[in-house]
Coordinates of N, CA and C in Angstrom, one line a residue:
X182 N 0.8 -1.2 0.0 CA 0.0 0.0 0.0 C 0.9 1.2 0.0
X183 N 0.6 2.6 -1.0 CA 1.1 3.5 -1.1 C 0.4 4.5 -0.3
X184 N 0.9 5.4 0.1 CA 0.4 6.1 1.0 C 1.0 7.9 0.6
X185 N 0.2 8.7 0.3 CA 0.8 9.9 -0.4 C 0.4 11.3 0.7
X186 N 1.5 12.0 0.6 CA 0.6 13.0 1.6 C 1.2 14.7 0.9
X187 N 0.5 15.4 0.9 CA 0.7 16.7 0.0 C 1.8 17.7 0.5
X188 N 1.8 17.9 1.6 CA 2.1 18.7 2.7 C 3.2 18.1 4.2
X189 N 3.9 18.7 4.7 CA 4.5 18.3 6.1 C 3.0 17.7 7.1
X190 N 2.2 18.5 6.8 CA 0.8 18.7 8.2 C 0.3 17.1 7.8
X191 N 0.4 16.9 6.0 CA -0.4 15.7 6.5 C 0.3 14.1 6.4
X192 N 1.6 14.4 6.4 CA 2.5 12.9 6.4 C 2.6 12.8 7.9
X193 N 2.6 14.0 8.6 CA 2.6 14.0 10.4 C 1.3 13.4 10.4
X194 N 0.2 13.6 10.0 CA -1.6 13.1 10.4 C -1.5 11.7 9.5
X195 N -1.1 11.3 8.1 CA -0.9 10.4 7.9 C -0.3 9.2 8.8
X196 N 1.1 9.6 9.2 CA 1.6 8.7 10.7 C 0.9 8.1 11.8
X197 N 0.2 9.5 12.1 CA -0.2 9.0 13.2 C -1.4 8.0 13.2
X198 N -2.1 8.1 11.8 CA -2.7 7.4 11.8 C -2.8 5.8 11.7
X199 N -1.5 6.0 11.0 CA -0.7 4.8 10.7 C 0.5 4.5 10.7
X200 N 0.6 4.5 12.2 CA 2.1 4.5 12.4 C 2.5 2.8 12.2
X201 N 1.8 2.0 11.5 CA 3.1 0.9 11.0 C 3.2 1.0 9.8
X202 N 3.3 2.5 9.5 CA 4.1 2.4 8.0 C 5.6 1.9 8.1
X203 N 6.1 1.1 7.0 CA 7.3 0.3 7.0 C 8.5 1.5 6.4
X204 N 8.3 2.3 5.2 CA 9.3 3.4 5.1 C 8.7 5.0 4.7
X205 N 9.3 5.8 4.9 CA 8.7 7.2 4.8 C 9.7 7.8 3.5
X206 N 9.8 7.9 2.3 CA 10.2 8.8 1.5 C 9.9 10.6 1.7
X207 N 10.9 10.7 2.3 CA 10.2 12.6 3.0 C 10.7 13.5 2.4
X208 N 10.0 14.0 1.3 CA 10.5 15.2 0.6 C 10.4 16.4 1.3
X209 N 11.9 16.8 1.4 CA 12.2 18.2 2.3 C 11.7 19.7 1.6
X210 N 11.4 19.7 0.6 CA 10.7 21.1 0.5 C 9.4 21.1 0.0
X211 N 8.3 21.2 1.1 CA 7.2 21.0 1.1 C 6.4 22.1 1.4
X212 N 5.0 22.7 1.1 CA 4.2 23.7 1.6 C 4.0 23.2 2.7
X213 N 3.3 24.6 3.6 CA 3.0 24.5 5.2 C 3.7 23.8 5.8
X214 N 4.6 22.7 5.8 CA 5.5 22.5 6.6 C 6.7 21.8 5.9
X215 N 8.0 21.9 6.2 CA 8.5 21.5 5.3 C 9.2 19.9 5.7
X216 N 9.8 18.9 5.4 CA 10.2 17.7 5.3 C 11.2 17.7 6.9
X217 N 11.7 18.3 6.9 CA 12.9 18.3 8.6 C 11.5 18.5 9.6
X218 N 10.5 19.5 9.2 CA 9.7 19.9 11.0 C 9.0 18.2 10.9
X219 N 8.6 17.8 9.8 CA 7.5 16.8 9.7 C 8.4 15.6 9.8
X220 N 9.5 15.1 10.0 CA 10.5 14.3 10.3 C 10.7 14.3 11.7
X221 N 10.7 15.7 12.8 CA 11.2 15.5 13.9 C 10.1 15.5 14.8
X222 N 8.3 15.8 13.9 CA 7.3 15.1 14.6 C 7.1 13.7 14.8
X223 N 7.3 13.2 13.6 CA 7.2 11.7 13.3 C 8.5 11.4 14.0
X224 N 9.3 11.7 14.8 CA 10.2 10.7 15.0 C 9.8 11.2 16.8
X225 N 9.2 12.2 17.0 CA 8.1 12.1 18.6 C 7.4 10.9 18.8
X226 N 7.1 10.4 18.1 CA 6.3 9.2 17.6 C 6.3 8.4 17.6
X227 N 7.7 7.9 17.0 CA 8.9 6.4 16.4 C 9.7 6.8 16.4
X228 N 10.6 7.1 17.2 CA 12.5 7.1 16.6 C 13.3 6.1 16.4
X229 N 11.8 4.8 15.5 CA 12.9 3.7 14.8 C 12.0 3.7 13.4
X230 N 11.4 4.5 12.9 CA 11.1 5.0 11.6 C 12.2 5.3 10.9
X231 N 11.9 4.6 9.6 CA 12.9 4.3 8.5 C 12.3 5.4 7.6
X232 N 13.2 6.7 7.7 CA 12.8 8.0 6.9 C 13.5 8.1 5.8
X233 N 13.8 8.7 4.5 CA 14.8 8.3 3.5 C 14.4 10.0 3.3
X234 N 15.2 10.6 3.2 CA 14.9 12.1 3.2 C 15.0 12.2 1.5
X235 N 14.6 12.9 0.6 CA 14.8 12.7 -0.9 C 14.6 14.8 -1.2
X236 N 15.2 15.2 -1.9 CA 15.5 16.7 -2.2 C 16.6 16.6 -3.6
X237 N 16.1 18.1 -4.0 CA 16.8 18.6 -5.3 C 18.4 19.0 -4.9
X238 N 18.4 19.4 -3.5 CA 19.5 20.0 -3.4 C 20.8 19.3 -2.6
X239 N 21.6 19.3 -3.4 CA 22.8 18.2 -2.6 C 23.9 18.6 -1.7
X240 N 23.6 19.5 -1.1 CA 24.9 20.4 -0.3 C 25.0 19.7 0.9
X241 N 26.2 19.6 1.3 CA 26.6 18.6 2.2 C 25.8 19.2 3.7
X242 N 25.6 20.3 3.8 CA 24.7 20.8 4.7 C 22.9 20.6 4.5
X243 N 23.0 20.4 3.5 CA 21.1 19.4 3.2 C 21.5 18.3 3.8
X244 N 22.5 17.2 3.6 CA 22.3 16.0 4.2 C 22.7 16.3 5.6
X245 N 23.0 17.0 6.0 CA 23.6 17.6 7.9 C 22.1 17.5 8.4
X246 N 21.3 18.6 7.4 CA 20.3 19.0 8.5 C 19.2 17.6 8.5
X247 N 19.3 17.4 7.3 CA 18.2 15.7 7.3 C 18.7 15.2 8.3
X248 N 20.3 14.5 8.8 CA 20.4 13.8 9.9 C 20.0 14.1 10.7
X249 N 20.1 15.7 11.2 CA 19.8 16.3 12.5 C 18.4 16.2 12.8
X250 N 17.4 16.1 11.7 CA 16.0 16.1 11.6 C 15.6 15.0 12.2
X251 N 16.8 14.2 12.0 CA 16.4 12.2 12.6 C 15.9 11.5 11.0
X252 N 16.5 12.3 9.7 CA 16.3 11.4 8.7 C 17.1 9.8 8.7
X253 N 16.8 8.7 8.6 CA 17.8 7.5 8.6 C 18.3 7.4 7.4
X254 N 18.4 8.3 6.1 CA 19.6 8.1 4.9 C 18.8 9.4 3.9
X255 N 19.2 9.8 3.1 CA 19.0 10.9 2.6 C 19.7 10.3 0.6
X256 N 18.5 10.9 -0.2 CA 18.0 10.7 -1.4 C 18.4 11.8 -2.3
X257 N 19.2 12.8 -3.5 CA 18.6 13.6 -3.8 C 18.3 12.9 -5.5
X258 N 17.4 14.4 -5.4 CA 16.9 14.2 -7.0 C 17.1 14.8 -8.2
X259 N 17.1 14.3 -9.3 CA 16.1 13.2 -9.9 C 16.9 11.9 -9.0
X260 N 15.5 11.2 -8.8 CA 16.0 9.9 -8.1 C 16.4 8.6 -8.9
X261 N 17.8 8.0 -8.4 CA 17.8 6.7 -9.1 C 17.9 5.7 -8.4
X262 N 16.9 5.2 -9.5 CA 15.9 3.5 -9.0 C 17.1 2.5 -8.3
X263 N 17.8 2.3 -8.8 CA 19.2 1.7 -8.0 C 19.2 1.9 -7.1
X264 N 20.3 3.4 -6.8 CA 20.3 3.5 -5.1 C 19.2 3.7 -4.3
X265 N 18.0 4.0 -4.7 CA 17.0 4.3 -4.1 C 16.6 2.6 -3.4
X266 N 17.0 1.6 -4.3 CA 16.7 -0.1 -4.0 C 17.6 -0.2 -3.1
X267 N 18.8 0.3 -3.5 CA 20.1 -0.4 -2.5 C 20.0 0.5 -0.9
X268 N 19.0 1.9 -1.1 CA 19.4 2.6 0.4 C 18.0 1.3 1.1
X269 N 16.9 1.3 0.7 CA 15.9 0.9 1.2 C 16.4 -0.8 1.5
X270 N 17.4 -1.7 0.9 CA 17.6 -2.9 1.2 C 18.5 -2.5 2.2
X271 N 19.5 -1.8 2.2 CA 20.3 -1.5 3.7 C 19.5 -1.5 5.0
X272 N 18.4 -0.4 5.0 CA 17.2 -0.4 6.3 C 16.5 -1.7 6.3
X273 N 16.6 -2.5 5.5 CA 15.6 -3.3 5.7 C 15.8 -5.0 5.7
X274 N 17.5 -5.3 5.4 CA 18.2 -6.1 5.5 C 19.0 -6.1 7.1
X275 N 18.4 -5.5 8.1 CA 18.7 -5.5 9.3 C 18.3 -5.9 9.9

């Protein structure tokens, strides 16, 4: 099951509603809230949520602040199908 949410406000309300989602693809630049505030809600929540942070921008300070956010591995984009398989078999081969 895929699960889509528009916004920071509703991947936080999505969670909660269903917090045994297995991974979170969390795009950091989002309206009304953006990907880091809606990562350090959801991880109030679960701080063993498998978050894959995914963004346009690759500055070693974007992947800083994803960690700090509590992202567990960080994506940018355009995304490739490869490592996007190889980050998600790492979280999930544990």
């Amino acid at each position: 099951e895929i699960l889509y949410a528009k916004n920071g406000f509703e991947a936080v309300k999505t969670y909660r509603i269903k917090p045994d989602i297995d991974l979170i693809l969390m795009d950091i630049k989002m309206p009304n809230m953006d990907g880091y505030e809606a990562t350090r809600q959801i991880r109030q929540i679960n701080n063993k949520a498998i978050i894959i942070a995914q963004t346009a921008y690759s500055e070693p300070s974007d992947r800083e602040m994803a960690k700090e956010a509590g992202c567990s591995d960080f994506i940018t984009k355009p995304i490739n199908k490869t490592l996007l398989k190889e980050l998600i078999k790492k979280h999930f081969d544990n």
